[in-house]
Coordinates of C-alpha atoms (C1' of nucleotides) in Angstrom, one line a residue:
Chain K
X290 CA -7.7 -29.5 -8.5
X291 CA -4.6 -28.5 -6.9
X292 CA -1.6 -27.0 -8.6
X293 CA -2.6 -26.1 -11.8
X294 CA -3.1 -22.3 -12.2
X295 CA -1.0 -20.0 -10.3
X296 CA 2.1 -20.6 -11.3
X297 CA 1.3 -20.7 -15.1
X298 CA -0.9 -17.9 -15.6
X299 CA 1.8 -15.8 -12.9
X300 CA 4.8 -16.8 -13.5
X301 CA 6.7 -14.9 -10.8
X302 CA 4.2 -15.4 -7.9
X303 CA 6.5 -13.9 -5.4
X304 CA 6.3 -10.3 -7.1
X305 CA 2.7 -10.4 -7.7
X306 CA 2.1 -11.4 -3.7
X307 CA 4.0 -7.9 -3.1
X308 CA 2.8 -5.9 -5.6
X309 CA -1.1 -7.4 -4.2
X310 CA 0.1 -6.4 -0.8
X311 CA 1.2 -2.5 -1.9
X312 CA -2.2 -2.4 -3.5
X313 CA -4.0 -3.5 -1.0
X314 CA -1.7 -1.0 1.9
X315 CA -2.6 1.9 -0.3
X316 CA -6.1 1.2 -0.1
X317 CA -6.7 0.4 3.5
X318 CA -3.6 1.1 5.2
X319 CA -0.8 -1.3 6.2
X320 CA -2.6 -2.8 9.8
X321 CA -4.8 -4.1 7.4
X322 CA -2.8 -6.2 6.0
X323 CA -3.9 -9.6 5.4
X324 CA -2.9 -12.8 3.9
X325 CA -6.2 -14.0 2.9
X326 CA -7.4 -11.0 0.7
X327 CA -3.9 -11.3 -0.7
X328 CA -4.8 -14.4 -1.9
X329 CA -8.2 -13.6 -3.2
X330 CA -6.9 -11.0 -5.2
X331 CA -4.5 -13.4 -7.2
X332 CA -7.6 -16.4 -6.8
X333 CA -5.3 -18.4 -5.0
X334 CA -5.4 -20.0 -1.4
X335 CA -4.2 -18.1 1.4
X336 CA -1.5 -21.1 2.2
X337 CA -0.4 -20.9 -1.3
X338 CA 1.7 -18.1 0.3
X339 CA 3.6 -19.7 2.5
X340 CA 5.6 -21.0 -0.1
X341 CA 7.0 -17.8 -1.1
X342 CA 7.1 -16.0 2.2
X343 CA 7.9 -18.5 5.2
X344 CA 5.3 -16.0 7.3
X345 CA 3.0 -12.8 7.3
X346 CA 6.2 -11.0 9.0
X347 CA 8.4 -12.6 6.0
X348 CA 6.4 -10.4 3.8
X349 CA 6.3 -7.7 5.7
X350 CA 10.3 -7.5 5.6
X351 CA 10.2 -8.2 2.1
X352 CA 8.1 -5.3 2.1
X353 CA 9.8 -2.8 4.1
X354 CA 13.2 -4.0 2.3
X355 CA 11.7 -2.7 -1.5
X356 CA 10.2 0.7 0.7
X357 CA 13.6 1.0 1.5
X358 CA 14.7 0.6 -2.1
X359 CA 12.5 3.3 -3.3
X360 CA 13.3 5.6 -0.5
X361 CA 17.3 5.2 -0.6
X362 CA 16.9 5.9 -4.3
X363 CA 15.5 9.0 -4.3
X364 CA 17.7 10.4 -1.5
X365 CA 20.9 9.3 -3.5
X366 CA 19.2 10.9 -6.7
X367 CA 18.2 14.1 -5.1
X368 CA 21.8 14.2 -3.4
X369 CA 23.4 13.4 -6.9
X370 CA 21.0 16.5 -8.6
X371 CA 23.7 19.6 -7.9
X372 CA 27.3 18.1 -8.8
X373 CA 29.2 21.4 -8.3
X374 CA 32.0 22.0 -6.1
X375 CA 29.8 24.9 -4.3
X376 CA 26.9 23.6 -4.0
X377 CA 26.8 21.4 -0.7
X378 CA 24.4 23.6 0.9
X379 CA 22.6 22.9 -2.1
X380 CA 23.1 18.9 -1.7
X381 CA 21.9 19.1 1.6
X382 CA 18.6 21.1 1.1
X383 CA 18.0 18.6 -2.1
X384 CA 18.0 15.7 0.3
X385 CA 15.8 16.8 2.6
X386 CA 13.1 18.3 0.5
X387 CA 12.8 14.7 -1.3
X388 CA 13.3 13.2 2.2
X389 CA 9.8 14.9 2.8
X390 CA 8.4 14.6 -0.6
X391 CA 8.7 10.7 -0.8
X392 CA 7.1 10.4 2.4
X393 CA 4.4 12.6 1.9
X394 CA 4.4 11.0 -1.6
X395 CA 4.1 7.2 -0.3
X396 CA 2.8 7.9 3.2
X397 CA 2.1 4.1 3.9
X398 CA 5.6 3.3 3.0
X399 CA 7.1 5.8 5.1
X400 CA 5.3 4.3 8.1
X401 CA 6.2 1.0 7.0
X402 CA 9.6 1.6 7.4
X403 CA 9.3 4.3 10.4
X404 CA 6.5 3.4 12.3
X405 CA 4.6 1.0 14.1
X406 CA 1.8 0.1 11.6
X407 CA 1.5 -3.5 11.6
X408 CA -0.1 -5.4 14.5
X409 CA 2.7 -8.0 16.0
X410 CA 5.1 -7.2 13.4
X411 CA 8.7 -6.2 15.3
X412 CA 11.7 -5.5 12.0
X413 CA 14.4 -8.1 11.9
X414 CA 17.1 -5.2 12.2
X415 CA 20.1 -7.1 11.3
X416 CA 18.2 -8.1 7.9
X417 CA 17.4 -4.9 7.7
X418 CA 20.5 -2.6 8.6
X419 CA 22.3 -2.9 5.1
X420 CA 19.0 -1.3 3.3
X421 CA 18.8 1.4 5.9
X422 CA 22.5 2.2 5.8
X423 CA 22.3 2.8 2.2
X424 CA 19.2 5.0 2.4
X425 CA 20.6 7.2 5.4
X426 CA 24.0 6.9 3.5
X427 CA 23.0 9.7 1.2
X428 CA 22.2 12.1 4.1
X429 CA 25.9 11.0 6.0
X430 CA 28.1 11.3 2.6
X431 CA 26.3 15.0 2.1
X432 CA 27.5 15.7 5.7
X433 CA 31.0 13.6 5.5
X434 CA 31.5 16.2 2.3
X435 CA 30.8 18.8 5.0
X436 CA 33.4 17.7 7.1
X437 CA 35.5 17.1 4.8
X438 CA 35.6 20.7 3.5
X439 CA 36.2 22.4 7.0
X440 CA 32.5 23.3 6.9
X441 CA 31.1 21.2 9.8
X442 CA 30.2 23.4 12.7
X443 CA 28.9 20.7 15.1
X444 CA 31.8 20.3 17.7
X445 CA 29.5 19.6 20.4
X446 CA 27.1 17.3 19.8
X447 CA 27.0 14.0 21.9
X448 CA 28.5 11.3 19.8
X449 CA 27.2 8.4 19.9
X450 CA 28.2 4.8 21.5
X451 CA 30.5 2.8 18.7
X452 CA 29.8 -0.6 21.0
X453 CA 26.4 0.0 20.3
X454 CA 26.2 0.6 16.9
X455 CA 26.8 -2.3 13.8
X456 CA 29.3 -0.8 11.5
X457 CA 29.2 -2.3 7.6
X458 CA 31.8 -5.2 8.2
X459 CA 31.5 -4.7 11.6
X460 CA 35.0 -2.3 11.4
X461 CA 35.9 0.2 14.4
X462 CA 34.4 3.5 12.9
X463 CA 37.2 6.2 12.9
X464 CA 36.6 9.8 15.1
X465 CA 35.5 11.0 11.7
X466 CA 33.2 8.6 11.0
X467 CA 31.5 8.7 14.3
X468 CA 31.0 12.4 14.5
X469 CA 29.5 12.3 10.7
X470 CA 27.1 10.0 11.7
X471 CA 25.8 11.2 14.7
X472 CA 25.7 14.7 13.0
X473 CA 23.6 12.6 10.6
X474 CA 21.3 10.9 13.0
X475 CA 20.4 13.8 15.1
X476 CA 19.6 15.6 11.6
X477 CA 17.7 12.4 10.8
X478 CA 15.7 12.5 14.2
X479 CA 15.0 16.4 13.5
X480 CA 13.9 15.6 10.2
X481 CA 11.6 12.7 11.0
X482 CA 10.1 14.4 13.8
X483 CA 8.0 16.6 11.8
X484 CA 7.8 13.9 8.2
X485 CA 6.1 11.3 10.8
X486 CA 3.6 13.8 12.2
X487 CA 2.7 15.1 9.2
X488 CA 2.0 11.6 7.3
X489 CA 0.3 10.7 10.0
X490 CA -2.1 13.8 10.1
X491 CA -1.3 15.4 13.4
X492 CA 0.1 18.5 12.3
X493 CA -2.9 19.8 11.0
X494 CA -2.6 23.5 12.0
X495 CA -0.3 24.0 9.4
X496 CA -1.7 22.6 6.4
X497 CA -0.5 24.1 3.3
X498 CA 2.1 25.7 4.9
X499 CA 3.7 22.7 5.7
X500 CA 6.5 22.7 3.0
X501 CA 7.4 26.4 5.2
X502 CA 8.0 24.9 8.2
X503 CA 10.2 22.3 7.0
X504 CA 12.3 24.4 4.6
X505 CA 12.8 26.8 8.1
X506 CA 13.7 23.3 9.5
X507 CA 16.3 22.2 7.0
X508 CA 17.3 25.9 7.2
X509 CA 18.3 26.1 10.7
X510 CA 20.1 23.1 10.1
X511 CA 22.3 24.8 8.0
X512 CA 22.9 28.0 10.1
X513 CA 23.6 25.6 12.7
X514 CA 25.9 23.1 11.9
X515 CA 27.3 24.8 8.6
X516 CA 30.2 27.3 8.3
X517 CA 29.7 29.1 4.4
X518 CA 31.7 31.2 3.1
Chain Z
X258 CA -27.2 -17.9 34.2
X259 CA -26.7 -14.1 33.0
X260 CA -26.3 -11.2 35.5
X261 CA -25.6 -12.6 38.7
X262 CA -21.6 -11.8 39.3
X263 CA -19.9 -9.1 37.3
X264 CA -21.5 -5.8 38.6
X265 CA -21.7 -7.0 41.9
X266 CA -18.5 -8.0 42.9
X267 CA -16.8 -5.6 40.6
X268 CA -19.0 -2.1 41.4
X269 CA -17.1 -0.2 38.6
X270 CA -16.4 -2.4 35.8
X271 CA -15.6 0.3 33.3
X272 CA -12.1 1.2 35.1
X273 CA -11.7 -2.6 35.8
X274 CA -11.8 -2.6 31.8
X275 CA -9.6 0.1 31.2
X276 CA -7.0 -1.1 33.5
X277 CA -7.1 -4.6 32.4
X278 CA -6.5 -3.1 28.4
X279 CA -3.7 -1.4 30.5
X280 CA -2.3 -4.7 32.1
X281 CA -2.1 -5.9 28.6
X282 CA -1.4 -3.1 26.7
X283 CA 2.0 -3.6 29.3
X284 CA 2.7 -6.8 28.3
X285 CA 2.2 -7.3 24.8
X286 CA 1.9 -4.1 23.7
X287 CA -1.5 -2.2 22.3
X288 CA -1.2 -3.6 18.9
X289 CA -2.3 -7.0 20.2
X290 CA -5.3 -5.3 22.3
X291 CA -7.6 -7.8 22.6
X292 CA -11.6 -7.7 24.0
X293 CA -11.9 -11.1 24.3
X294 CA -9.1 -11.9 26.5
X295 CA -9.7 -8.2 28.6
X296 CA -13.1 -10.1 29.1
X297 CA -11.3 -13.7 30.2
X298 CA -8.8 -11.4 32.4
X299 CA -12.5 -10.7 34.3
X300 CA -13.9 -13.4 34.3
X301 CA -17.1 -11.5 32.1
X302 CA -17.9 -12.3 28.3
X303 CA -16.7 -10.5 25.9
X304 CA -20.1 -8.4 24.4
X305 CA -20.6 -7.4 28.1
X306 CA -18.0 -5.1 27.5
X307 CA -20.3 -3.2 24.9
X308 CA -22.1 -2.1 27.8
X309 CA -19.7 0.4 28.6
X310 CA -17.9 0.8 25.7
X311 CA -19.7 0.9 22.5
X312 CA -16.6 -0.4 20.6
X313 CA -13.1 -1.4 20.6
X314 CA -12.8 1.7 19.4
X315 CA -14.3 3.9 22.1
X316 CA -12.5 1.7 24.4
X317 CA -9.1 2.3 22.8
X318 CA -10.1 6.4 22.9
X319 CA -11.0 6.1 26.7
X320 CA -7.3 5.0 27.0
X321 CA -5.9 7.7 25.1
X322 CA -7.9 10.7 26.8
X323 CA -6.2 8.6 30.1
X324 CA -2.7 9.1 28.8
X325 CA -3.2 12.3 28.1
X326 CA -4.3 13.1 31.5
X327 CA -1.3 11.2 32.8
X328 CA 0.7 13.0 30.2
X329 CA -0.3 16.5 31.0
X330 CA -0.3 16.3 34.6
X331 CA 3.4 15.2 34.0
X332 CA 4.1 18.4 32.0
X333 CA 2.4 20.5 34.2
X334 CA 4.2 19.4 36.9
X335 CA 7.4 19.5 35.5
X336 CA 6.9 23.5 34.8
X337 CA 5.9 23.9 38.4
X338 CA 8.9 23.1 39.8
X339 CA 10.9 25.9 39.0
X340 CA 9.1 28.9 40.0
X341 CA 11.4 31.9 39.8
X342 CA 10.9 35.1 38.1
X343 CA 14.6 34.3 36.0
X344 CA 13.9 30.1 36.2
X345 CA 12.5 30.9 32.2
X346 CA 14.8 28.8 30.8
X347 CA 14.5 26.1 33.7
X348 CA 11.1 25.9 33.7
X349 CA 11.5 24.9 29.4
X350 CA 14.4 22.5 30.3
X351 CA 12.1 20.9 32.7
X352 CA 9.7 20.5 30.7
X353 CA 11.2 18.8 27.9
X354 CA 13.1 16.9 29.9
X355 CA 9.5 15.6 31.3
X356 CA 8.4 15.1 28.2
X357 CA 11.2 12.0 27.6
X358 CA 11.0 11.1 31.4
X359 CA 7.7 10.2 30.7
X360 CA 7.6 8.6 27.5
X361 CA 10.8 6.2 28.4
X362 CA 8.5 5.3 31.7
X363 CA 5.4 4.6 29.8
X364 CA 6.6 3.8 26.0
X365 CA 3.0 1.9 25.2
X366 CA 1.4 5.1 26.8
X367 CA 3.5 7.4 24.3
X368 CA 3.0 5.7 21.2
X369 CA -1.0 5.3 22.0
X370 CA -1.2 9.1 22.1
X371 CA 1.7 9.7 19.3
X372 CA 1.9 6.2 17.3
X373 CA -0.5 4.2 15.4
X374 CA -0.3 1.0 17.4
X375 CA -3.9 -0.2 17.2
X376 CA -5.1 -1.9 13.7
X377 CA -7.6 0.2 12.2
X378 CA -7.9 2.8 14.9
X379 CA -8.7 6.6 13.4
X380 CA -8.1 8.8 16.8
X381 CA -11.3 11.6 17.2
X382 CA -9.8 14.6 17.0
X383 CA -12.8 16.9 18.0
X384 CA -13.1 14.2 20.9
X385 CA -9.1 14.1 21.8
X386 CA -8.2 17.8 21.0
X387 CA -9.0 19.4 24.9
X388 CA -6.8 16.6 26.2
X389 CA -4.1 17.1 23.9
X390 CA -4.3 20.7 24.3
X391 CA -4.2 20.7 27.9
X392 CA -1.5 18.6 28.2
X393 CA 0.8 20.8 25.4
X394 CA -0.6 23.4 27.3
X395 CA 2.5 23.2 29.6
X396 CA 4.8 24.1 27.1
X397 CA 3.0 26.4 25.5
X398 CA 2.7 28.3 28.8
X399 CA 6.7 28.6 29.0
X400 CA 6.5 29.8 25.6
X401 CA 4.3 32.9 26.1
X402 CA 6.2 33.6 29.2
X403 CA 9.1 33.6 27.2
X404 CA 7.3 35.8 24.7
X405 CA 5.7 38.0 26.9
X406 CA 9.3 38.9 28.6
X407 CA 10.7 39.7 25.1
X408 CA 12.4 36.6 25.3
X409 CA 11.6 34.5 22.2
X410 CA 14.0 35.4 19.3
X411 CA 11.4 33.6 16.6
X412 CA 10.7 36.1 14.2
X413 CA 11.4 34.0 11.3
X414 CA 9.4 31.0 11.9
X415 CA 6.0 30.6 9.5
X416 CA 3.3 31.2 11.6
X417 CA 0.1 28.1 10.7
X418 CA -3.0 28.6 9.2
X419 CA -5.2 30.0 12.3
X420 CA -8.5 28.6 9.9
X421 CA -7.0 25.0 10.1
X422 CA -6.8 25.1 14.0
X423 CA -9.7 24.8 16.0
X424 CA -9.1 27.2 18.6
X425 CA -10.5 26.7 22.2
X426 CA -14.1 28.1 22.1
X427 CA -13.6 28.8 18.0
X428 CA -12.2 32.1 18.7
X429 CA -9.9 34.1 16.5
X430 CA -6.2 33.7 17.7
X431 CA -4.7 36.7 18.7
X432 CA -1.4 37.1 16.5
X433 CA 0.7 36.7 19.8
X434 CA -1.2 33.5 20.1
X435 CA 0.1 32.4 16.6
X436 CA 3.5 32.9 17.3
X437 CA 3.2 31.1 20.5
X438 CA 1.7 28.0 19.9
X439 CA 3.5 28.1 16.4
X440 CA 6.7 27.9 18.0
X441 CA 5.1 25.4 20.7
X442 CA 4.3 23.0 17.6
X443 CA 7.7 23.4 16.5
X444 CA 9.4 22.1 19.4
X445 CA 6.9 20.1 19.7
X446 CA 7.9 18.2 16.1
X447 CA 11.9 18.3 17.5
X448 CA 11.2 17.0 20.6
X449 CA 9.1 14.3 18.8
X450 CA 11.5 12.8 16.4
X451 CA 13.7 12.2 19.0
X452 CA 11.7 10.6 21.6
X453 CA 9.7 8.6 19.1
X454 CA 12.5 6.8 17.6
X455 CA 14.0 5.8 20.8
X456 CA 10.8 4.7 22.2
X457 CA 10.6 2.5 19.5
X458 CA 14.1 1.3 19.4
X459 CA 15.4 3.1 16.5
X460 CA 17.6 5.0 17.8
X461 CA 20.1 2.4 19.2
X462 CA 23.2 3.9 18.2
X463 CA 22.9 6.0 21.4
X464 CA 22.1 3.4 24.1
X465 CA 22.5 5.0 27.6
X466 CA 23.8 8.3 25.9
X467 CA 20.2 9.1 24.9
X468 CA 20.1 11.5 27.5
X469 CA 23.0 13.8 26.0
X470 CA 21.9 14.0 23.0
X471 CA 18.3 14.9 24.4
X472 CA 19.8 17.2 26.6
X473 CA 21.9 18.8 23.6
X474 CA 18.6 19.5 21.6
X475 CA 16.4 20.8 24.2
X476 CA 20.3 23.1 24.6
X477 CA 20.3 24.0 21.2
X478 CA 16.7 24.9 21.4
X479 CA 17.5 27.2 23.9
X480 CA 20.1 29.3 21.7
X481 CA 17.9 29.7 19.0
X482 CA 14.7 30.6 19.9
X483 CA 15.4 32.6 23.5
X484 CA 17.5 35.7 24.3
X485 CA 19.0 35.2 27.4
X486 CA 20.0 38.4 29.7
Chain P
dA277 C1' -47.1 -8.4 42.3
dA278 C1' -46.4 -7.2 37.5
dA279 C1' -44.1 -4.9 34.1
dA280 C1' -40.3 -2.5 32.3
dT281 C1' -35.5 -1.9 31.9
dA282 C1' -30.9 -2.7 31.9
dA283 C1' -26.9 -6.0 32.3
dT284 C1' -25.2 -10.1 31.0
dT285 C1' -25.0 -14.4 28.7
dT286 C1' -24.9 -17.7 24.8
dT287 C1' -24.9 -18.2 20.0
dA288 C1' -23.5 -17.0 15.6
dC289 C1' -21.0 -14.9 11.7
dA290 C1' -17.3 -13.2 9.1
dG291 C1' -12.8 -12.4 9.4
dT292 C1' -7.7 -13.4 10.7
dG293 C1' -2.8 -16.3 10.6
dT294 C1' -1.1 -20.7 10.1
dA295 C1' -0.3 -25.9 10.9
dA296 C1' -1.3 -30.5 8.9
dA297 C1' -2.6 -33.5 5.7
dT298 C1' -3.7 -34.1 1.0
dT299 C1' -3.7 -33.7 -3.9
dT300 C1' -1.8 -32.5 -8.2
dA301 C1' 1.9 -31.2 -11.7
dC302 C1' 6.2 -31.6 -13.3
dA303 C1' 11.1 -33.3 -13.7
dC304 C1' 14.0 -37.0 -13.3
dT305 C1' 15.5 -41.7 -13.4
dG306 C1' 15.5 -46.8 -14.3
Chain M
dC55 C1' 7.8 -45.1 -21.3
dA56 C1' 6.5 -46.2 -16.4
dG57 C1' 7.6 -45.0 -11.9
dT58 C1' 9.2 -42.2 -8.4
dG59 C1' 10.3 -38.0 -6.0
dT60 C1' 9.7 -33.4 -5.1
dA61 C1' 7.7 -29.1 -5.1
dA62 C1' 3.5 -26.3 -5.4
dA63 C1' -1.1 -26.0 -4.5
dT64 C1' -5.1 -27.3 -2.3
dT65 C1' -8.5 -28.4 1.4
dT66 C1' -9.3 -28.9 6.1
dA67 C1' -8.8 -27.6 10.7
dC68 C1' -7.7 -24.8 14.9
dA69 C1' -7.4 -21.0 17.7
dC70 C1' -8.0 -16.5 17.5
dT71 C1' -10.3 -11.7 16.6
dG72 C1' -14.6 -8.0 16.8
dT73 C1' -19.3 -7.6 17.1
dA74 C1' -24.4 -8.4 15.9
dA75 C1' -28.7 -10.8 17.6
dA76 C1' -31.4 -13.2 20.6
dA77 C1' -32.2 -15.1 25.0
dT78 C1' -31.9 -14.9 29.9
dT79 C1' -31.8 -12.9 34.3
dA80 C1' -31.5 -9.2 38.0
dT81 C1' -32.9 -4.9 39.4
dT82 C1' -36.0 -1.0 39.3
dT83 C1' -40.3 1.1 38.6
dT84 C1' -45.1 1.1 38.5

DNA sequence: AAAATAATTTTACAGTGTAAATTTACACTG
DNA sequence: CAGTGTAAATTTACACTGTAAAATTATTTT
């Protein structure tokens, strides 16, 4: 026999193939990924894959591309928590606790997108730049609002190269632009720093105390690149 | 025919292993470590390799404890070179400056010791914790001096959980201790989100300026954490 | 010289991704 | 309605992987 069941009994193989994959990454870990077990899962043949997902990388993109959903979601919804005209400060802080919380929260997604977890697998980043922009979007618009209010105290940081950097339609980035972005990526990089260590269990000293550390983090952030009051 | 060539005309055929797992590690990266083909690159079989390595695993832990010796003799180095009685603040900016050198010149190195780049490889602490500490020693050494010339403006920082540490010999951290390799940790997670994501080419916005932007944290580290005359 | 031990080999098994050929189910068209 | 074409699966096959077991050989010890 040899087409009769999958795509009857499931009729959106595609979905299933992912959500067999998260299952499987939250068991065991993304590097052990494989197509086979995928396929026992949903009693299908491994091949039987290929027609959804040209490759194992394929998937992998696929699956880094919904990680990026989830994450970019909850940053715009933790930016979009505190709507008053006060309460950037707050907007900032917001973001990066549930920056720390959905990684600590979905650990193997967070390395999907930020690490190295799967064996050959190297990200397609033009495929992949629109889904990052929009998740790092909510961090640059809470700092553009900075800016933008005269509260940005970050004068001299390096900015960074436009050449080397793909703008959304590939438009020059205004002096503006630049500087809120690279205010944003070194936040980012400060941020990540200690998110990556601790999903990956090698800041172990603090333990509990974790969520202290970080808030001192996001903290010094604020006394040093924002002017209140 | 079975034990005729190897030993012989090899003598120490456990660092001919280890550097062959480096050769490749070179090209193709550690992800794509491979026993088999360390075993074709000597001409040996592959289980002959259990003889001095009882796994891939132990073989994979052999490498890290050498990058960590690599590692820390590069730290230590670095804080030997300025040896002044007012070269504090030197002796931290060469160290952290170090810290990048080195990871930039030996990327695979880096992310074996910070990454997850091997499958299903769990590092062993207890086994990798002297190494590590050694070779963090460096900077943790410029901290206390920093500390113990009233230096080291960190009064706010939370201090970890001295039971979660193992200590060297299991003793009881002295509370200057705390603060000191508190702080260290800290820098440690800065320094890390930074060189991390531009060893593995997600930080491309910055191209050749990578160095400023380094330069700026290890700069703004400097303001916030030491009193200067 | 004989026995013991250690190093190495071959063989084997279970697993992986994926290419190729093959079979089946379904949708159209004549 | 029969026939054809296509798309979705399947089976088969190949080249890999780590590693367990048994067999073989070299060296060391008795």
């Amino acid at each position: 026999m040899a087409r009769p069941l999958a795509s009857i009994r499931n009729p959106n193989l595609r979905e299933s193939i992912k959500e067999a994959a998260w299952r499987q990454i939250g068991v065991s870990g993304a590097s052990s990924l494989s197509l086979r077990s995928i396929a026992r899962d949903l009693g299908i043949s491994a091949p039987a894959i290929y027609n959804y997902f040209t490759d194992r990388d394929a998937l992998v993109t696929a699956l880094v591309l919904d990680a990026y959903l989830s994450f970019g979601d909850s940053q715009h919804a933790a930016k979009e928590k505190f709507t008053g005209e006060g309460d950037v400060a707050k907007r900032f802080m917001e973001t990066g606790i549930a920056y720390r919380e959905w990684a600590i929260a979905n650990p193997h997604r967070y390395l999907l997108i930020f690490g190295t977890p799967v064996p050959g697998y190297v990200p397609p980043m033009e495929e992949l730049q629109p889904a990052m922009m929009r998740s790092m979007g909510a961090l640059a618009e809470v700092v553009a609002e900075l800016h933008h209010r005269g509260m940005l105290n970050a004068g001299g940081i390096p900015l960074f190269d436009p050449e080397a950097c793909f703008f959304p339609s590939g438009q020059c980035p205004t002096p503006d632009d630049l500087l809120i972005y690279s205010v944003s990526m070194l936040i980012w990089c400060r941020v990540h720093g200690l998110v990556s260590l601790e999903v990956t269990g090698k800041l172990p000293p603090f333990g509990p105390r974790g969520d202290a550390l970080y808030r001192y983090e996001l903290e010094a952030m604020l006394r040093e690149f924002v002017i209140r009051d």
